[in-house]
Amino acid sequence: MDKILQTEEIAKLENSEFRCQDILESDLSDASVILFWFSDTGIVEMMLEKFMNLKNCKIITIFDPLPGLLPAKIDFPYLMFQTPFKEAKDLREQLIAIFETECIDFSTAWEHAERYTKAVGSPDAGNDRFLTILQTLLIWINAKNLGLSCTEEIPVPVKNYMEIMKNYFNIEVKHLIK
């Protein structure tokens, strides 16, 4: 509740309006900036229809891109999309734009996972390393499956972290590699 009150105070100072409403019900026709932190496919699809009708609006997502669209600006894990949207030819083009590289190796996956963890984590969080490892694996596996990995073989650090996840946390991720 304190965060909502702080945000409302900032909005008053910035000559803007803060809304805490059900996004599916809210009238967004006059919105200029929307923080959109949803990954539920149904909600994303419904909101994309609303977003398509907005004029000169910035939609900011955290980690998850809007499907099929290219961001106008990237400060990973924050992605800003601008209406009217620019469509990506395919998922590969979208990921190359987001990660700003032609291929993703372990270091790139780790760097982006760590940025995400620092952006959304708590300063006192004891599980930051676990989240970074898990995100790194997911970023690298998705890159591998899309043909965006820098190598055909699984890098040693990725193998090691997959084993750690399996042996110590009973989380199997190797089956996700196609």
CSV table of C-alpha atoms in Angstrom, one decimal:
chain,number,residue,atom,x,y,z
A,1,MET,CA,0.0,0.0,0.0
A,2,ASP,CA,2.9,2.4,0.7
A,3,LYS,CA,4.2,1.9,-2.8
A,4,ILE,CA,0.8,2.8,-4.3
A,5,LEU,CA,0.6,6.0,-2.2
A,6,GLN,CA,4.2,7.0,-3.1
A,7,THR,CA,3.5,6.5,-6.8
A,8,GLU,CA,0.3,8.6,-6.5
A,9,GLU,CA,2.3,11.4,-4.9
A,10,ILE,CA,5.0,11.2,-7.7
A,11,ALA,CA,2.2,11.2,-10.3
A,12,LYS,CA,0.8,14.4,-8.9
A,13,LEU,CA,4.2,16.1,-9.0
A,14,GLU,CA,4.9,14.9,-12.5
A,15,ASN,CA,1.6,16.2,-13.8
A,16,SER,CA,0.5,12.7,-14.6
A,17,GLU,CA,-2.1,10.2,-13.5
A,18,PHE,CA,-1.5,6.9,-11.7
A,19,ARG,CA,-4.2,4.2,-12.1
A,20,CYS,CA,-4.5,1.1,-10.0
A,21,GLN,CA,-7.2,-0.7,-11.9
A,22,ASP,CA,-7.9,-4.1,-13.5
A,23,ILE,CA,-6.0,-3.6,-16.8
A,24,LEU,CA,-8.6,-5.6,-18.7
A,25,GLU,CA,-11.3,-3.2,-17.6
A,26,SER,CA,-9.4,0.0,-17.7
A,27,ASP,CA,-9.9,2.6,-20.5
A,28,LEU,CA,-6.3,3.1,-21.8
A,29,SER,CA,-7.2,5.3,-24.7
A,30,ASP,CA,-5.5,8.3,-23.3
A,31,ALA,CA,-2.4,6.4,-21.9
A,32,SER,CA,1.0,7.7,-22.9
A,33,VAL,CA,3.0,5.1,-20.8
A,34,ILE,CA,2.0,1.7,-19.6
A,35,LEU,CA,4.0,-0.6,-17.3
A,36,PHE,CA,2.9,-4.1,-18.5
A,37,TRP,CA,4.2,-7.0,-16.4
A,38,PHE,CA,2.1,-9.9,-17.5
A,39,SER,CA,3.1,-13.2,-19.0
A,40,ASP,CA,-0.3,-14.9,-19.1
A,41,THR,CA,-0.9,-15.6,-22.8
A,42,GLY,CA,-4.6,-14.9,-22.5
A,43,ILE,CA,-4.1,-11.5,-20.9
A,44,VAL,CA,-1.3,-10.6,-23.3
A,45,GLU,CA,-3.4,-11.4,-26.3
A,46,MET,CA,-6.4,-9.4,-25.0
A,47,MET,CA,-4.2,-6.4,-24.2
A,48,LEU,CA,-2.3,-6.5,-27.6
A,49,GLU,CA,-5.7,-5.7,-29.2
A,50,LYS,CA,-6.1,-2.7,-26.9
A,51,PHE,CA,-2.5,-1.6,-27.4
A,52,MET,CA,-2.8,-1.7,-31.2
A,53,ASN,CA,-5.4,1.2,-31.0
A,54,LEU,CA,-3.3,3.5,-28.9
A,55,LYS,CA,-1.6,6.5,-30.4
A,56,ASN,CA,2.0,7.4,-29.5
A,57,CYS,CA,2.0,5.2,-26.3
A,58,LYS,CA,5.1,3.6,-24.7
A,59,ILE,CA,4.5,0.1,-23.3
A,60,ILE,CA,7.2,-1.1,-20.9
A,61,THR,CA,7.6,-4.8,-20.2
A,62,ILE,CA,10.1,-6.5,-17.8
A,63,PHE,CA,12.0,-9.4,-19.4
A,64,ASP,CA,9.0,-10.6,-21.5
A,65,PRO,CA,8.7,-9.0,-24.9
A,66,LEU,CA,5.3,-8.4,-26.5
A,67,PRO,CA,4.8,-11.3,-28.9
A,68,GLY,CA,5.9,-10.7,-32.5
A,69,LEU,CA,7.0,-7.1,-31.9
A,70,LEU,CA,10.4,-5.3,-31.9
A,71,PRO,CA,11.2,-3.1,-28.9
A,72,ALA,CA,11.9,0.6,-29.6
A,73,LYS,CA,14.4,0.8,-26.8
A,74,ILE,CA,16.1,-1.8,-24.6
A,75,ASP,CA,17.7,-1.5,-21.1
A,76,PHE,CA,17.5,-5.2,-20.3
A,77,PRO,CA,15.4,-6.4,-18.5
A,78,TYR,CA,13.2,-3.5,-19.4
A,79,LEU,CA,11.9,-3.4,-23.0
A,80,MET,CA,10.0,-0.4,-24.3
A,81,PHE,CA,7.6,-0.8,-27.2
A,82,GLN,CA,6.2,2.2,-29.0
A,83,THR,CA,2.9,2.5,-30.8
A,84,PRO,CA,2.5,2.2,-33.7
A,85,PHE,CA,4.4,-1.1,-33.2
A,86,LYS,CA,7.1,-2.5,-35.4
A,87,GLU,CA,6.6,-6.1,-36.2
A,88,ALA,CA,9.4,-8.7,-36.1
A,89,LYS,CA,9.8,-11.0,-39.0
A,90,ASP,CA,10.1,-13.9,-36.6
A,91,LEU,CA,11.1,-14.9,-33.0
A,92,ARG,CA,14.7,-15.0,-34.1
A,93,GLU,CA,14.7,-11.4,-35.2
A,94,GLN,CA,13.0,-10.4,-32.0
A,95,LEU,CA,15.6,-12.1,-29.8
A,96,ILE,CA,18.5,-10.8,-31.7
A,97,ALA,CA,17.1,-7.3,-31.2
A,98,ILE,CA,16.5,-7.8,-27.5
A,99,PHE,CA,19.9,-9.4,-26.7
A,100,GLU,CA,21.7,-7.2,-29.2
A,101,THR,CA,23.8,-10.0,-30.5
A,102,GLU,CA,23.7,-12.5,-33.4
A,103,CYS,CA,24.3,-15.4,-31.0
A,104,ILE,CA,24.0,-16.2,-27.3
A,105,ASP,CA,26.8,-17.8,-25.4
A,106,PHE,CA,26.9,-18.6,-21.7
A,107,SER,CA,28.4,-15.2,-20.8
A,108,THR,CA,25.6,-13.3,-22.7
A,109,ALA,CA,22.9,-15.5,-21.0
A,110,TRP,CA,24.5,-14.9,-17.6
A,111,GLU,CA,24.9,-11.2,-18.1
A,112,HIS,CA,21.2,-10.7,-19.0
A,113,ALA,CA,20.0,-13.1,-16.3
A,114,GLU,CA,22.0,-11.2,-13.7
A,115,ARG,CA,20.6,-7.8,-14.9
A,116,TYR,CA,17.1,-9.3,-14.6
A,117,THR,CA,17.8,-10.6,-11.1
A,118,LYS,CA,19.3,-7.2,-9.9
A,119,ALA,CA,16.3,-5.3,-11.4
A,120,VAL,CA,13.6,-7.4,-9.8
A,121,GLY,CA,15.3,-8.9,-6.8
A,122,SER,CA,15.5,-7.5,-3.3
A,123,PRO,CA,18.7,-6.1,-1.9
A,124,ASP,CA,18.5,-8.7,0.9
A,125,ALA,CA,17.5,-11.6,-1.3
A,126,GLY,CA,19.4,-14.7,-0.5
A,127,ASN,CA,18.2,-16.5,-3.6
A,128,ASP,CA,19.6,-14.2,-6.2
A,129,ARG,CA,22.2,-16.6,-7.3
A,130,PHE,CA,19.6,-19.4,-7.7
A,131,LEU,CA,17.4,-17.1,-9.8
A,132,THR,CA,20.4,-16.0,-12.0
A,133,ILE,CA,21.4,-19.6,-12.6
A,134,LEU,CA,17.8,-20.6,-13.5
A,135,GLN,CA,17.3,-17.6,-15.8
A,136,THR,CA,20.7,-18.2,-17.5
A,137,LEU,CA,19.8,-21.7,-18.3
A,138,LEU,CA,16.4,-20.7,-19.7
A,139,ILE,CA,17.9,-17.9,-21.8
A,140,TRP,CA,20.6,-20.2,-23.2
A,141,ILE,CA,18.2,-23.2,-23.8
A,142,ASN,CA,15.8,-20.9,-25.7
A,143,ALA,CA,18.7,-19.5,-27.7
A,144,LYS,CA,19.9,-23.1,-28.5
A,145,ASN,CA,16.4,-24.2,-29.6
A,146,LEU,CA,16.0,-21.2,-31.8
A,147,GLY,CA,19.4,-21.7,-33.5
A,148,LEU,CA,20.9,-18.6,-31.7
A,149,SER,CA,23.5,-20.4,-29.6
A,150,CYS,CA,27.1,-19.6,-30.5
A,151,THR,CA,28.0,-23.3,-30.5
A,152,GLU,CA,26.3,-26.6,-31.3
A,153,GLU,CA,27.6,-28.3,-28.1
A,154,ILE,CA,26.4,-27.4,-24.6
A,155,PRO,CA,29.0,-25.2,-22.9
A,156,VAL,CA,30.6,-26.6,-19.8
A,157,PRO,CA,29.1,-24.0,-17.4
A,158,VAL,CA,25.6,-24.8,-18.7
A,159,LYS,CA,26.2,-28.5,-18.2
A,160,ASN,CA,27.5,-27.8,-14.7
A,161,TYR,CA,24.5,-25.7,-13.8
A,162,MET,CA,22.1,-28.2,-15.3
A,163,GLU,CA,23.7,-30.8,-13.0
A,164,ILE,CA,23.5,-28.6,-9.9
A,165,MET,CA,19.8,-27.9,-10.6
A,166,LYS,CA,19.1,-31.6,-11.0
A,167,ASN,CA,21.2,-32.9,-8.1
A,168,TYR,CA,20.5,-30.3,-5.5
A,169,PHE,CA,17.1,-28.9,-6.4
A,170,ASN,CA,15.5,-31.8,-8.3
A,171,ILE,CA,14.9,-29.4,-11.3
A,172,GLU,CA,15.5,-31.1,-14.6
A,173,VAL,CA,16.0,-28.7,-17.5
A,174,LYS,CA,18.1,-30.8,-20.0
A,175,HIS,CA,14.9,-32.2,-21.5
A,176,LEU,CA,14.0,-28.6,-22.7
A,177,ILE,CA,16.9,-28.7,-25.2
A,178,LYS,CA,15.5,-29.7,-28.6
